[in-house]
Short mmCIF file of C-alpha atoms and ligand atoms in Angstrom, two decimals:
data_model
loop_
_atom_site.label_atom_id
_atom_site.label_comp_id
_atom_site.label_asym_id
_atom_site.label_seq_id
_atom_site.Cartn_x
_atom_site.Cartn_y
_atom_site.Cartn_z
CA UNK A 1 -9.77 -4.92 -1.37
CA UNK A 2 -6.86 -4.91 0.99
CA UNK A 3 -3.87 -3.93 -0.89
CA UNK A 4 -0.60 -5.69 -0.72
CA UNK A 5 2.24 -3.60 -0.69
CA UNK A 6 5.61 -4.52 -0.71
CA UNK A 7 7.31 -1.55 -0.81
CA UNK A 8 11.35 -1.90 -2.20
CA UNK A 9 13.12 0.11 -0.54
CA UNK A 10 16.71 1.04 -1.58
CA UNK A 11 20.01 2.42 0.16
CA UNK A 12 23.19 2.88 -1.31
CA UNK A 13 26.16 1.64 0.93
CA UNK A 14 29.01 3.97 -0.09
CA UNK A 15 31.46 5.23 3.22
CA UNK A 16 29.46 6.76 5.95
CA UNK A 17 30.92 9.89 7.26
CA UNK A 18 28.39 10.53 9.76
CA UNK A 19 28.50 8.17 12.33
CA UNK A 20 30.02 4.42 13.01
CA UNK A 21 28.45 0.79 12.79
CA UNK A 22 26.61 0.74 15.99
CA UNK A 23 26.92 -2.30 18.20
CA UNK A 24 24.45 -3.96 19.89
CA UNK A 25 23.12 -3.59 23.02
CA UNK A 26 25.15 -5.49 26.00
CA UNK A 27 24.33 -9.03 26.36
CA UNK A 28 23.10 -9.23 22.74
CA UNK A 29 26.27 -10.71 20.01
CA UNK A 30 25.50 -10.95 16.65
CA UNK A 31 26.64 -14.11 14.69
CA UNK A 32 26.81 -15.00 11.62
CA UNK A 33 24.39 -18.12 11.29
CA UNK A 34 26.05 -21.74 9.95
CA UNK A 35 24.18 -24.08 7.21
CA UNK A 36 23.48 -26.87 9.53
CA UNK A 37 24.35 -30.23 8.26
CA UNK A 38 20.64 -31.39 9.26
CA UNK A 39 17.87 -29.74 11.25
CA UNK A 40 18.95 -31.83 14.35
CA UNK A 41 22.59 -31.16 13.92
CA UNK A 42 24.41 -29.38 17.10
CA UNK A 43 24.12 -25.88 15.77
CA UNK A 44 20.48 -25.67 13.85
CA UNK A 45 19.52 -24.25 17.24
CA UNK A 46 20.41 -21.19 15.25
CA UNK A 47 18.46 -21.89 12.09
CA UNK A 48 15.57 -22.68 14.43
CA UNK A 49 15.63 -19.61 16.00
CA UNK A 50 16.08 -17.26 13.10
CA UNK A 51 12.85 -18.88 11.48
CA UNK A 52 10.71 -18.65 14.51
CA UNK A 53 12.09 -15.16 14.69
CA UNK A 54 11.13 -14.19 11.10
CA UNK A 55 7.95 -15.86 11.61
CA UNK A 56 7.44 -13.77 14.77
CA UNK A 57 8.23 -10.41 12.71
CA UNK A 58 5.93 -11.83 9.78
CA UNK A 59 2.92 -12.29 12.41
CA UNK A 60 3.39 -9.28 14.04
CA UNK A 61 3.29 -7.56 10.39
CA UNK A 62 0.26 -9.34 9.00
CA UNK A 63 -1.84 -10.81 11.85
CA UNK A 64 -1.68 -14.33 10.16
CA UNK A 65 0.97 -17.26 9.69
CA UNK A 66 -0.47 -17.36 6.20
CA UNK A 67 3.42 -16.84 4.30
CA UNK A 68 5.21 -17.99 7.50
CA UNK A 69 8.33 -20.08 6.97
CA UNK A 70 9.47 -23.67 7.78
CA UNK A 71 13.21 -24.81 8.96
CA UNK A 72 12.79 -27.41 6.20
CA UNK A 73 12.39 -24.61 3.64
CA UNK A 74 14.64 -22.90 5.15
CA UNK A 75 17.45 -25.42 5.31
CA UNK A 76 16.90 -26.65 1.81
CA UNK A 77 17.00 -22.91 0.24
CA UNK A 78 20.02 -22.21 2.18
CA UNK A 79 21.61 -25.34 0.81
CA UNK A 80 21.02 -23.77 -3.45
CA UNK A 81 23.41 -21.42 -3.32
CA UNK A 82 24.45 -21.45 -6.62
CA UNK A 83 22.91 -17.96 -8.01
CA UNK A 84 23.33 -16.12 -4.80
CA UNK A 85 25.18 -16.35 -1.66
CA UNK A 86 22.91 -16.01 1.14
CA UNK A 87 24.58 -14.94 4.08
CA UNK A 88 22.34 -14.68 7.56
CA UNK A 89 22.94 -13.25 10.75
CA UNK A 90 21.52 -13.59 13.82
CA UNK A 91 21.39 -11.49 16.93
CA UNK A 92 21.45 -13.61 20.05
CA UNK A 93 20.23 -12.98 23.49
CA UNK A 94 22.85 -14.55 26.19
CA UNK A 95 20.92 -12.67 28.96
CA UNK A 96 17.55 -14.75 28.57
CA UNK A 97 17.28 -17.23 31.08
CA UNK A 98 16.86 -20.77 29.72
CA UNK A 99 19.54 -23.29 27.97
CA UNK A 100 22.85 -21.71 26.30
CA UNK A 101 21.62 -23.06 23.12
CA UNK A 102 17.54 -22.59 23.30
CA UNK A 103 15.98 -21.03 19.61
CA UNK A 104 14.11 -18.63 21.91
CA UNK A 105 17.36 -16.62 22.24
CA UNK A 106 17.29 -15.87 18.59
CA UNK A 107 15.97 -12.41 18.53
CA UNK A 108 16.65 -11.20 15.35
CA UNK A 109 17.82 -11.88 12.19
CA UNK A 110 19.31 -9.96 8.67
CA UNK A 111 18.96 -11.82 5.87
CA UNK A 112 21.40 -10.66 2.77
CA UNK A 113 21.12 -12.27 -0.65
CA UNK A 114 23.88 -11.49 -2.65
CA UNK A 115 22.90 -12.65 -6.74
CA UNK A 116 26.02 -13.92 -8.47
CA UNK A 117 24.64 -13.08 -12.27
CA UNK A 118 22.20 -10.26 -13.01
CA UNK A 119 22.53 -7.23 -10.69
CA UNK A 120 25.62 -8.18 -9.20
CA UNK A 121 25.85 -4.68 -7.25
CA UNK A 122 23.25 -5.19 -5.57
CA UNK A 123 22.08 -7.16 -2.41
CA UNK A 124 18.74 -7.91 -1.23
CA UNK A 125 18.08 -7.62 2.86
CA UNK A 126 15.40 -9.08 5.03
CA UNK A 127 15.34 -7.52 8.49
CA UNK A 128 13.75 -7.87 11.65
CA UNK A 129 13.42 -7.99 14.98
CA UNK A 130 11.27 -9.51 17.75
CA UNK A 131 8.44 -7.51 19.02
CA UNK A 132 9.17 -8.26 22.51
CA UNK A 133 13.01 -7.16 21.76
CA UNK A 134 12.51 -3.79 19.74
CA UNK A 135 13.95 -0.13 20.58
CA UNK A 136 16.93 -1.77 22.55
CA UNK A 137 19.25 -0.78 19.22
CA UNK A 138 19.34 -4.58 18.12
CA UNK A 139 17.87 -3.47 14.55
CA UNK A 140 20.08 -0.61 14.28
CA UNK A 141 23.19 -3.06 14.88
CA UNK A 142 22.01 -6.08 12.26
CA UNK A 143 21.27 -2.60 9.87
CA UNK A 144 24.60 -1.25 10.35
CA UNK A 145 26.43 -4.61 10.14
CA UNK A 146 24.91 -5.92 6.92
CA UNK A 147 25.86 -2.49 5.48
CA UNK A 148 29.55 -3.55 6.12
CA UNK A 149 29.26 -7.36 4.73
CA UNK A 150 27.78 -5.61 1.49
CA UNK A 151 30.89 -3.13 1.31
CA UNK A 152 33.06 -6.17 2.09
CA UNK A 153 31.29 -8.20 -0.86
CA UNK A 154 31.36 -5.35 -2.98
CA UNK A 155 28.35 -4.36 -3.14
CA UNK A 156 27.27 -0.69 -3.55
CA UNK A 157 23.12 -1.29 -3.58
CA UNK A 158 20.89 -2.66 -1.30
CA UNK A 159 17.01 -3.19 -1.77
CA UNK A 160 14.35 -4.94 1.31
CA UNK A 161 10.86 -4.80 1.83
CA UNK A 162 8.60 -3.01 4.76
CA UNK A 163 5.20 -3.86 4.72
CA UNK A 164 1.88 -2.61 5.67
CA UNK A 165 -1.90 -3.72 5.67
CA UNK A 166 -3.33 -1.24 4.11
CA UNK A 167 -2.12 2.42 2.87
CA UNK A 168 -2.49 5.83 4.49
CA UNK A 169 -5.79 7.67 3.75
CA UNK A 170 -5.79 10.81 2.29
CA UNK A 171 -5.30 12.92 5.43
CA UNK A 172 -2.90 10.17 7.29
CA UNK A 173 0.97 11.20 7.49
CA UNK A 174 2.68 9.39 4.34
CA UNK A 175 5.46 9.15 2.38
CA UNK A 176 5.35 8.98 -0.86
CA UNK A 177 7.33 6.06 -3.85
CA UNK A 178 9.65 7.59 -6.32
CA UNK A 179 7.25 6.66 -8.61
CA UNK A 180 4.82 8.85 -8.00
CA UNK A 181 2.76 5.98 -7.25
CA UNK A 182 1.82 4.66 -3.74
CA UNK A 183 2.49 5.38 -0.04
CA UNK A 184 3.17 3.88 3.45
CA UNK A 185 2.58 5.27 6.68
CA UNK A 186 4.78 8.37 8.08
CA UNK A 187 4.65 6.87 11.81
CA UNK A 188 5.31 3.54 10.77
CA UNK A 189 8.18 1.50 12.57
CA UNK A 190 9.96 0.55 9.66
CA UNK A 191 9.16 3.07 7.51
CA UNK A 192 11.09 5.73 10.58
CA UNK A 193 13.72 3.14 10.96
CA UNK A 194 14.44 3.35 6.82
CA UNK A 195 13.93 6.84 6.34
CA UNK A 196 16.08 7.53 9.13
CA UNK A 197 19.19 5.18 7.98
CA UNK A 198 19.38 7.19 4.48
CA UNK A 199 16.99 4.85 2.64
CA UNK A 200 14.50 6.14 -0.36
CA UNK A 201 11.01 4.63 -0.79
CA UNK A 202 11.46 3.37 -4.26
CA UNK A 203 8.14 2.15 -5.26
CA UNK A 204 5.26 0.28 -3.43
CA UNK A 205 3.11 -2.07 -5.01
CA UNK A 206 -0.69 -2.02 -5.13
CA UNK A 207 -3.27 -4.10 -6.59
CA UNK A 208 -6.69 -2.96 -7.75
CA UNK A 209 -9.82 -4.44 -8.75
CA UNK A 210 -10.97 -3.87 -12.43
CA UNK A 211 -14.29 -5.57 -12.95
CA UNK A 212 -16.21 -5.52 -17.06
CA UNK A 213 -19.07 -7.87 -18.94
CA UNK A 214 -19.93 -8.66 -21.87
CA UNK A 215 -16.81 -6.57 -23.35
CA UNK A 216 -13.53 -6.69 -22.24
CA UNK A 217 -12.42 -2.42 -22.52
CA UNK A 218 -9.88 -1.98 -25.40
CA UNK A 219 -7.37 -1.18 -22.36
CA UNK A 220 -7.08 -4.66 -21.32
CA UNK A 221 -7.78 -7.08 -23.80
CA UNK A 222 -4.48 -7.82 -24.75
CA UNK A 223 -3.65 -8.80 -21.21
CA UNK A 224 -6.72 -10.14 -20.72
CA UNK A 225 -5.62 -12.67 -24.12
CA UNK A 226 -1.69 -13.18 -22.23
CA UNK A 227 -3.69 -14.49 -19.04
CA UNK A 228 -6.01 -17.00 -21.24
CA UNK A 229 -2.84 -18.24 -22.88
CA UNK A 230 -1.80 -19.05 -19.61
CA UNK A 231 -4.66 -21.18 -18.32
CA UNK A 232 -3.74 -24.08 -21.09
CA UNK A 233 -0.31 -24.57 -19.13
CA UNK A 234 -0.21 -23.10 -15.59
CA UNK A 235 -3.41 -25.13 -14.57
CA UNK A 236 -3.24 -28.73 -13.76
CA UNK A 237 -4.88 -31.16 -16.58
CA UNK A 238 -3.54 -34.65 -15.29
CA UNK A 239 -1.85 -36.91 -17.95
CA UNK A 240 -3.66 -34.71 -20.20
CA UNK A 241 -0.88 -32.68 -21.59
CA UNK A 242 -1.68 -29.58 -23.49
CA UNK A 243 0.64 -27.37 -25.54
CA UNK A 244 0.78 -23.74 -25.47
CA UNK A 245 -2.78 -22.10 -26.42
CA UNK A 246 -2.10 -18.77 -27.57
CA UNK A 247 -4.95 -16.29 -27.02
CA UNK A 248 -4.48 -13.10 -28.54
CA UNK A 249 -7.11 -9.54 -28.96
CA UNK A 250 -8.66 -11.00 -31.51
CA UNK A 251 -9.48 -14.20 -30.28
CA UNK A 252 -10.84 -12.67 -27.08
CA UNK A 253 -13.22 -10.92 -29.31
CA UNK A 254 -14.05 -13.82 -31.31
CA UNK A 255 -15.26 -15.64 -27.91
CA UNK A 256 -17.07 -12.90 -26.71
CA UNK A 257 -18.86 -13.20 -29.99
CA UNK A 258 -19.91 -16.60 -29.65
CA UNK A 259 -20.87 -16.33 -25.92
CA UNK A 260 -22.91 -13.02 -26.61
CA UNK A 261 -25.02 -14.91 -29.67
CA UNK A 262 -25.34 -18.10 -27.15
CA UNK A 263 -26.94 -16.02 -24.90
CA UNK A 264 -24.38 -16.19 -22.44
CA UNK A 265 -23.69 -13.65 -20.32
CA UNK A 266 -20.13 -13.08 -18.84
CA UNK A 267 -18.51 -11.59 -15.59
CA UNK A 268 -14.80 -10.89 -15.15
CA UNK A 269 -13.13 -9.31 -12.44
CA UNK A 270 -9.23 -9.02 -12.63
CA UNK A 271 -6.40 -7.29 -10.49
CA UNK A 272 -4.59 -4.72 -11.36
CA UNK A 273 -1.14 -4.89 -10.17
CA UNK A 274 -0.87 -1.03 -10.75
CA UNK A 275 2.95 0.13 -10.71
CA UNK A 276 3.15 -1.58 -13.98
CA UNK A 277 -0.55 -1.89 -15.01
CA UNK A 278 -0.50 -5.12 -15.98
CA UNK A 279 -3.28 -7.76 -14.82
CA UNK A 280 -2.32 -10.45 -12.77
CA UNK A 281 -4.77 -12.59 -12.10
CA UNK A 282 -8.65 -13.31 -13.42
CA UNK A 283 -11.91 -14.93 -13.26
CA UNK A 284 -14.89 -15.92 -15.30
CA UNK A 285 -18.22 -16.52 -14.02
CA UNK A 286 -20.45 -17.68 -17.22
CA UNK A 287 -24.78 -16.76 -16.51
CA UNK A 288 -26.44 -18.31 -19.45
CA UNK A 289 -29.93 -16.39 -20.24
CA UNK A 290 -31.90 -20.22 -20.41
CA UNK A 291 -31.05 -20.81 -16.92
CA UNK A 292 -32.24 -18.01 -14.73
CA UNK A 293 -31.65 -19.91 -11.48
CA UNK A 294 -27.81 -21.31 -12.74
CA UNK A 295 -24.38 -19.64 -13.46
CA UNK A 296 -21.27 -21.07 -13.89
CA UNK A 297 -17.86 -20.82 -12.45
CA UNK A 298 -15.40 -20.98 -15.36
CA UNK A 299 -11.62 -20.11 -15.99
CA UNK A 300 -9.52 -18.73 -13.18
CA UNK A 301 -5.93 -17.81 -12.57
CA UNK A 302 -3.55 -15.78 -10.40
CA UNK A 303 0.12 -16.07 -12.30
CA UNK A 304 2.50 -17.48 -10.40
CA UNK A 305 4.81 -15.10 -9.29
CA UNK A 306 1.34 -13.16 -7.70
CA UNK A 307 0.56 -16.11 -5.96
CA UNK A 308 0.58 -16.79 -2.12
CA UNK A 309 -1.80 -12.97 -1.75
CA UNK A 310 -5.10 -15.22 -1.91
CA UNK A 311 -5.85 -13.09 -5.11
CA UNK A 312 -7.68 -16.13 -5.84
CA UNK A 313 -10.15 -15.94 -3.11
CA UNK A 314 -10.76 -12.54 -4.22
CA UNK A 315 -11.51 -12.31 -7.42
CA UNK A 316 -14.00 -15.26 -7.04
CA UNK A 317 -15.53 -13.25 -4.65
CA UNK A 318 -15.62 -10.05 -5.86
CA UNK A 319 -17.24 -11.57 -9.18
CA UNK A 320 -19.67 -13.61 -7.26
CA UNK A 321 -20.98 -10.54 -5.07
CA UNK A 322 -21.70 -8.71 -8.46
CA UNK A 323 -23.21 -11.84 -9.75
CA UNK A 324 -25.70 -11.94 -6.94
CA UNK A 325 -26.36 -8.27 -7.79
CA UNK A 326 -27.12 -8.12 -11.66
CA UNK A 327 -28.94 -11.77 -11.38
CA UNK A 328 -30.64 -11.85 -8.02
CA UNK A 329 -32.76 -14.85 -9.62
CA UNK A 330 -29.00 -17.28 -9.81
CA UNK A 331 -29.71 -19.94 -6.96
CA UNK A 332 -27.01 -22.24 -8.13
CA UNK A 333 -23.54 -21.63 -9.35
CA UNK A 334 -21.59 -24.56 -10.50
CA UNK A 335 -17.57 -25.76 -11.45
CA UNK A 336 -15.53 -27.73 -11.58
CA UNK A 337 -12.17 -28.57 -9.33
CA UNK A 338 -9.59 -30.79 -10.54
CA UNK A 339 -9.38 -33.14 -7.57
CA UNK A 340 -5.43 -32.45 -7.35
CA UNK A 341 -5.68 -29.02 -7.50
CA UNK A 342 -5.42 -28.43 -3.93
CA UNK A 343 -5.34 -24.69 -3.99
CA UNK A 344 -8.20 -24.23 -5.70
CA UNK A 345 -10.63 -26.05 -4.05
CA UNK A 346 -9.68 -24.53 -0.75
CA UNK A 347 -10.74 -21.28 -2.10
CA UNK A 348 -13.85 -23.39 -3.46
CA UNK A 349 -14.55 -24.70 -0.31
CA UNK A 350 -14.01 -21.72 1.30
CA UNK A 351 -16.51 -19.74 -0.69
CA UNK A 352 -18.99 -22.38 0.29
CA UNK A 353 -19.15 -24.86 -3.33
CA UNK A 354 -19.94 -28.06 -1.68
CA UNK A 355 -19.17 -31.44 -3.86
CA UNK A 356 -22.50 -32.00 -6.31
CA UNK A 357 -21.14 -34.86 -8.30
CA UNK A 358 -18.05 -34.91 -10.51
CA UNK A 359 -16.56 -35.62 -14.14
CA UNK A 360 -13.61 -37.78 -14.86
CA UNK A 361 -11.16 -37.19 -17.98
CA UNK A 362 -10.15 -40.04 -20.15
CA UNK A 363 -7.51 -40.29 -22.23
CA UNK A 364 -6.33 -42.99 -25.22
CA UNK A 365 -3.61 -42.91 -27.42
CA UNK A 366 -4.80 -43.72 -30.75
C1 COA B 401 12.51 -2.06 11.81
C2 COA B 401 12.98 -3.00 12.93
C3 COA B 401 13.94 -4.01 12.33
C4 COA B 401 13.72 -2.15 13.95
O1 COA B 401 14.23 -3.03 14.97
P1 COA B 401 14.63 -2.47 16.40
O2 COA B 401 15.41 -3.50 17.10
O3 COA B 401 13.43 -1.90 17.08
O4 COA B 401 15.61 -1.29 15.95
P2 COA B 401 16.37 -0.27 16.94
O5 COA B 401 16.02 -0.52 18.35
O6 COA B 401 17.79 -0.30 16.56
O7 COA B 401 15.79 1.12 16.43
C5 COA B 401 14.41 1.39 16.39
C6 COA B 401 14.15 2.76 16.95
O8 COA B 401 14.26 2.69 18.35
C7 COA B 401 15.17 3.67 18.80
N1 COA B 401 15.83 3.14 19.98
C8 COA B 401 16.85 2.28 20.01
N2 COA B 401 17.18 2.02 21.29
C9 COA B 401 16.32 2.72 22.05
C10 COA B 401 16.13 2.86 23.43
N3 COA B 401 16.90 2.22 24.30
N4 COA B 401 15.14 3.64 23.87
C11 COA B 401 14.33 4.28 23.01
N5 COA B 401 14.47 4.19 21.68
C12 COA B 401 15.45 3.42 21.20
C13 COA B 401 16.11 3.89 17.65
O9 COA B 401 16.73 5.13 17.68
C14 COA B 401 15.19 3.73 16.47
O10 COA B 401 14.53 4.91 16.19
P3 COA B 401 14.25 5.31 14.65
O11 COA B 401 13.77 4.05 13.92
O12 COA B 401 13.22 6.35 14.75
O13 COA B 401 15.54 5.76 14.07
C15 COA B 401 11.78 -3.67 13.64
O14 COA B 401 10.83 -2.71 13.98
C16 COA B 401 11.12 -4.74 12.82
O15 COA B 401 11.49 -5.91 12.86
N6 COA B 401 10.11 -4.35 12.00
C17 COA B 401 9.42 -5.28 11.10
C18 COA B 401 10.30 -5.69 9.92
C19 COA B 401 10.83 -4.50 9.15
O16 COA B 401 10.14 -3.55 8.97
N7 COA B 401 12.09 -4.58 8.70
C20 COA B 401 12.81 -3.47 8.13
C21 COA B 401 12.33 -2.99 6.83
S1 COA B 401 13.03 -1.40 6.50
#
């Protein structure tokens, strides 16, 4: 599977000795971005810009649009400012030919959340730059500024995110997380541009594949039980409100009872999400012994704070692959999409389920 890292990466902001804020290169001014009243307001030019810019960084990163941003988004986040102040600066280009106030001279951005409860010391930085406006110092000068609003808010952390698509083999240059776990690429971009501002790799995330049958291992029943809790409320049931349905080891045990003497035979593949080795998302395809030719799709679920990685997608197909490997003879393989659950049956109709009928839930209060 493609792993998703996100690897934190943390610098501490105290006095530099070594060398001053650098400025940026001539023609470029950084500015500190406004909340425009609207999106068609005299100065969202500048909100327009940083979001095609962060979209242009996010492409460049990833290849897709697939978490790109909107300037309604945007606006509206920018708006909540309640548990953070989110400050964002811009660097603008006043050499680029075109009207004084065109988004296209929005080149790059810094964006600097600063919580108000929790980890107060701390601030949380999104950085980037334009591929078409790199190694011109324009990073270097958003780095260096933000590094001075933190001192100035008090701040004495700061934490972002680099990312990569996949992580260095074996023999590839790498550096290595604090936590012994993980690595990103030595020759990387961002990783150089951290590593040479002071930064330290804290700790990138991965996410594996763990696959079983008929038995959940001892390792991961528990978390398989905190997931199956979670499909009575974090999947969508209409008017059809359900309470809390606590699934615990025991209870996972219990069902893989009943489906064993039913003659049932059960596939799960989960992710891993292995800095903290907890699963995050799971699937269940169901291949009942009396129908050779037919398996079913049954309970799936990617928590929400994984979601948006099409772990989804994955795990439906990793399980179906093996499906079509221990019964070759399955012709069929059935489910069923709530008709509102829009996110599912893209994946569904992704993976090639075409609609074969459907069931309708009633409801009466008695
Ligand atoms: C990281 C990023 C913000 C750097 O932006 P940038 O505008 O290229 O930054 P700079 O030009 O200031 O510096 C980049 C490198 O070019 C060098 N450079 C700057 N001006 C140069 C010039 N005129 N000629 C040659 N090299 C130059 C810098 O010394 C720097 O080298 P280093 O990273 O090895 O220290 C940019 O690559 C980017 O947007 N990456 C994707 C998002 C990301 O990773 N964000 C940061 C997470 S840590």
């Amino acid at each position: 599977m493609p792993p998703v890292p996100h690897p934190p990466l943390a610098a501490d902001p105290s006095p530099r000795t070594e060398r001053s804020t650098r400025r940026p290169p001539d023609g470029v001014t950084l500015r500190t971005m406004p909340v425009p009243a609207d999106l068609g307001a005299p100065d969202a030019w500048l909100l327009h810009g940083q979001v095609d810019t962060v979209n242009a960084v996010h492409l460049d990163a990833w290849g897709t649009l697939d978490r790109s941003r909107t300037v309604n988004e945007t606006l509206a986040m920018l708006r909540q400012q309640s548990y953070a102040d989110k400050i964002r600066i811009v660097a603008v280009d006043d050499r680029l030919p075109g009207p004084a106030e065109d988004p296209a001279r929005v080149v790059g951005h810094a964006t600097l959340n600063l919580p108000r409860q929790g980890s107060t010391d701390l601030g949380r930085l999104g950085l980037g730059v334009r591929p078409s406006h790199r190694r011109r110092g324009i990073g270097s000068a958003l780095h260096d500024t933000v590094l001075d609003v933190l001192r100035t808010h008090g701040r004495s952390r700061v934490a972002t995110t680099s990312h990569q698509r996949s992580e260095p083999t074996g023999s590839e240059p790498a550096v290595a997380a604090g936590t012994g776990s993980g690595r990103v690429h030595a020759d990387d971009p961002s990783v150089r541009f951290a590593q040479h501002r002071g930064w330290s790799l804290e700790q990138v995330a991965r996410l594996s594949v763990v696959r079983w049958g008929a038995r959940c291992p001892d390792r991961w029943v528990e978390q398989l039980a905190a997931l199956r809790s979670r499909m009575a409320t974090d999947a969508p049931t209409g008017g059809v409100t359900l309470q809390a349905d606590v699934w615990d080891a025991a209870r996972v045990r219990a069902d893989e009872h009943v489906q064993a003497a039913r003659g049932v035979e059960q596939l799960v593949t989960a992710v891993e999400h292995v800095p903290t080795g907890t699963l995050v998302a799971f699937t269940i395809l169901t291949a009942p012994t009396h129908t050779p030719q037919y398996a079913h799709q049954s309970e799936t679920l990617v928590l929400r704070e994984h979601r948006g990685h099409r772990l989804g997608l994955l795990v439906k197909t990793v399980n179906l692959q093996r499906l079509a490997e221990v019964h070759p003879a399955v012709r069929r393989v059935g489910t069923w999409n709530a008709e509102e659950n829009a996110p599912m049956l893209a994946i569904n109709t992704t993976l090639g389920f075409r609609p074969a009928g459907g069931g309708a839930t009633w409801q009466v209060h008695v």
